[in-house]
Structure formats: C-alpha cells, structure tokens
C-alpha cells in the first residue's frame, strides 16, 4: 500500500491546533504533524483524511510558535525514498 502525500496549505496565522498524522499501516506509525489555526483545523484534518491518513488532533500546548499550514514530516515515515 502506497501512502499518498497530502496537500495542506494554511493561511499563515498563528497555529492553535496540532494535528498528528498517522500512516494507514497503523496507529503506531506517526508520519507527520500538521499545524493549523482554529478556523482551518477542520480543513487540515480533512486534507489528512483525503490522503488516506488518520488525523488525531491533540490539545497539548504548542512548544513553539508555528504558523497555520506548517507541516513537519518525520524522516522515518513510510514512503520515503
Ligand atoms: Zn488558518
């Protein structure tokens, strides 16, 4: 099974939501973390779902200031070549 890259473009506002992106292979495979402002958090989650990943929004305080649309991909995520 090949995971598709997801497309998510935010507005650049201060992020309020942190959404963990889990690979379809299992919940143990954290592939990326997406940041979004409050208004775009649902859209970011939809983009993750549309790409075949499972979004999991967390409410932990953001350690550093991120902007809506910021995506951090873990280098160990499946599909890397
Ligand atoms: Zn936004």
PDB file of C-alpha atoms and ligand atoms in Angstrom:
ATOM      1  CA  UNK A   1       0.000   0.000   0.000  1.00  0.00           C
ATOM      2  CA  UNK A   2       1.401   3.332  -1.039  1.00  0.00           C
ATOM      3  CA  UNK A   3       0.574   6.328   1.064  1.00  0.00           C
ATOM      4  CA  UNK A   4      -0.232   9.413  -0.920  1.00  0.00           C
ATOM      5  CA  UNK A   5       1.306  12.735   0.019  1.00  0.00           C
ATOM      6  CA  UNK A   6      -1.267  15.066   1.433  1.00  0.00           C
ATOM      7  CA  UNK A   7      -1.612  18.659   0.408  1.00  0.00           C
ATOM      8  CA  UNK A   8      -2.329  21.232   3.017  1.00  0.00           C
ATOM      9  CA  UNK A   9      -1.813  24.944   2.603  1.00  0.00           C
ATOM     10  CA  UNK A  10      -2.692  27.122   5.544  1.00  0.00           C
ATOM     11  CA  UNK A  11      -3.263  30.839   5.913  1.00  0.00           C
ATOM     12  CA  UNK A  12      -0.120  31.639   7.880  1.00  0.00           C
ATOM     13  CA  UNK A  13      -1.829  32.783  11.058  1.00  0.00           C
ATOM     14  CA  UNK A  14      -0.595  31.678  14.452  1.00  0.00           C
ATOM     15  CA  UNK A  15      -1.369  27.985  14.814  1.00  0.00           C
ATOM     16  CA  UNK A  16      -3.711  26.914  17.583  1.00  0.00           C
ATOM     17  CA  UNK A  17      -4.138  23.268  16.689  1.00  0.00           C
ATOM     18  CA  UNK A  18      -1.607  20.462  16.425  1.00  0.00           C
ATOM     19  CA  UNK A  19      -2.764  17.502  14.372  1.00  0.00           C
ATOM     20  CA  UNK A  20      -0.849  14.253  14.403  1.00  0.00           C
ATOM     21  CA  UNK A  21      -0.863  12.386  11.088  1.00  0.00           C
ATOM     22  CA  UNK A  22      -0.838   8.609  11.331  1.00  0.00           C
ATOM     23  CA  UNK A  23       0.018   6.353   8.412  1.00  0.00           C
ATOM     24  CA  UNK A  24      -2.624   3.872   7.235  1.00  0.00           C
ATOM     25  CA  UNK A  25      -0.387   0.987   8.261  1.00  0.00           C
ATOM     26  CA  UNK A  26      -1.202   1.502  11.903  1.00  0.00           C
ATOM     27  CA  UNK A  27      -1.593   3.979  14.688  1.00  0.00           C
ATOM     28  CA  UNK A  28       1.956   3.306  15.790  1.00  0.00           C
ATOM     29  CA  UNK A  29       3.288   4.984  12.662  1.00  0.00           C
ATOM     30  CA  UNK A  30       3.319   8.712  13.214  1.00  0.00           C
ATOM     31  CA  UNK A  31       4.150  10.160   9.801  1.00  0.00           C
ATOM     32  CA  UNK A  32       3.867  13.877  10.308  1.00  0.00           C
ATOM     33  CA  UNK A  33       2.465  16.687  12.400  1.00  0.00           C
ATOM     34  CA  UNK A  34       0.335  19.431  10.897  1.00  0.00           C
ATOM     35  CA  UNK A  35      -0.316  22.806  12.455  1.00  0.00           C
ATOM     36  CA  UNK A  36      -3.333  24.985  11.793  1.00  0.00           C
ATOM     37  CA  UNK A  37      -5.210  27.934  13.202  1.00  0.00           C
ATOM     38  CA  UNK A  38      -8.556  27.319  14.875  1.00  0.00           C
ATOM     39  CA  UNK A  39     -10.535  28.130  11.724  1.00  0.00           C
ATOM     40  CA  UNK A  40      -8.522  25.831   9.486  1.00  0.00           C
ATOM     41  CA  UNK A  41      -8.037  22.895  11.850  1.00  0.00           C
ATOM     42  CA  UNK A  42     -11.064  21.035  10.382  1.00  0.00           C
ATOM     43  CA  UNK A  43      -9.784  21.645   6.857  1.00  0.00           C
ATOM     44  CA  UNK A  44      -6.352  20.354   7.752  1.00  0.00           C
ATOM     45  CA  UNK A  45      -7.889  17.216   9.226  1.00  0.00           C
ATOM     46  CA  UNK A  46      -9.943  16.723   6.067  1.00  0.00           C
ATOM     47  CA  UNK A  47      -6.831  17.032   3.909  1.00  0.00           C
ATOM     48  CA  UNK A  48      -5.136  14.381   6.012  1.00  0.00           C
ATOM     49  CA  UNK A  49      -8.133  12.063   5.743  1.00  0.00           C
ATOM     50  CA  UNK A  50      -8.448  12.625   1.994  1.00  0.00           C
ATOM     51  CA  UNK A  51      -4.860  11.468   1.539  1.00  0.00           C
ATOM     52  CA  UNK A  52      -5.563   8.224   3.357  1.00  0.00           C
ATOM     53  CA  UNK A  53      -4.008   9.120   6.684  1.00  0.00           C
ATOM     54  CA  UNK A  54      -5.621   9.256  10.074  1.00  0.00           C
ATOM     55  CA  UNK A  55      -5.649  12.661  11.778  1.00  0.00           C
ATOM     56  CA  UNK A  56      -5.534  12.964  15.534  1.00  0.00           C
ATOM     57  CA  UNK A  57      -5.870  16.446  16.931  1.00  0.00           C
ATOM     58  CA  UNK A  58      -4.075  16.983  20.174  1.00  0.00           C
ATOM     59  CA  UNK A  59      -4.653  19.726  22.663  1.00  0.00           C
ATOM     60  CA  UNK A  60      -1.181  19.873  24.068  1.00  0.00           C
ATOM     61  CA  UNK A  61       0.273  23.328  24.330  1.00  0.00           C
ATOM     62  CA  UNK A  62       2.336  24.222  21.302  1.00  0.00           C
ATOM     63  CA  UNK A  63       6.002  24.219  22.320  1.00  0.00           C
ATOM     64  CA  UNK A  64       6.974  26.789  19.752  1.00  0.00           C
ATOM     65  CA  UNK A  65       5.128  29.266  17.605  1.00  0.00           C
ATOM     66  CA  UNK A  66       4.003  27.606  14.397  1.00  0.00           C
ATOM     67  CA  UNK A  67       2.053  29.033  11.520  1.00  0.00           C
ATOM     68  CA  UNK A  68      -1.134  27.667  10.038  1.00  0.00           C
ATOM     69  CA  UNK A  69      -0.046  25.380   7.211  1.00  0.00           C
ATOM     70  CA  UNK A  70       3.206  24.231   8.783  1.00  0.00           C
ATOM     71  CA  UNK A  71       3.896  20.544   8.211  1.00  0.00           C
ATOM     72  CA  UNK A  72       6.584  18.541   9.928  1.00  0.00           C
ATOM     73  CA  UNK A  73       7.286  15.202   8.249  1.00  0.00           C
ATOM     74  CA  UNK A  74       9.179  12.586  10.160  1.00  0.00           C
ATOM     75  CA  UNK A  75      12.090  11.294   8.054  1.00  0.00           C
ATOM     76  CA  UNK A  76      11.305   7.737   9.103  1.00  0.00           C
ATOM     77  CA  UNK A  77       7.790   7.929   7.685  1.00  0.00           C
ATOM     78  CA  UNK A  78       6.833   5.219   5.244  1.00  0.00           C
ATOM     79  CA  UNK A  79       7.179   6.036   1.573  1.00  0.00           C
ATOM     80  CA  UNK A  80      10.454   7.921   1.892  1.00  0.00           C
ATOM     81  CA  UNK A  81      12.922   7.079  -0.851  1.00  0.00           C
TER      82      UNK A  81
HETATM   83 ZN1  LIG B   1      -5.502  29.161   9.045  1.00  0.00          ZN
END
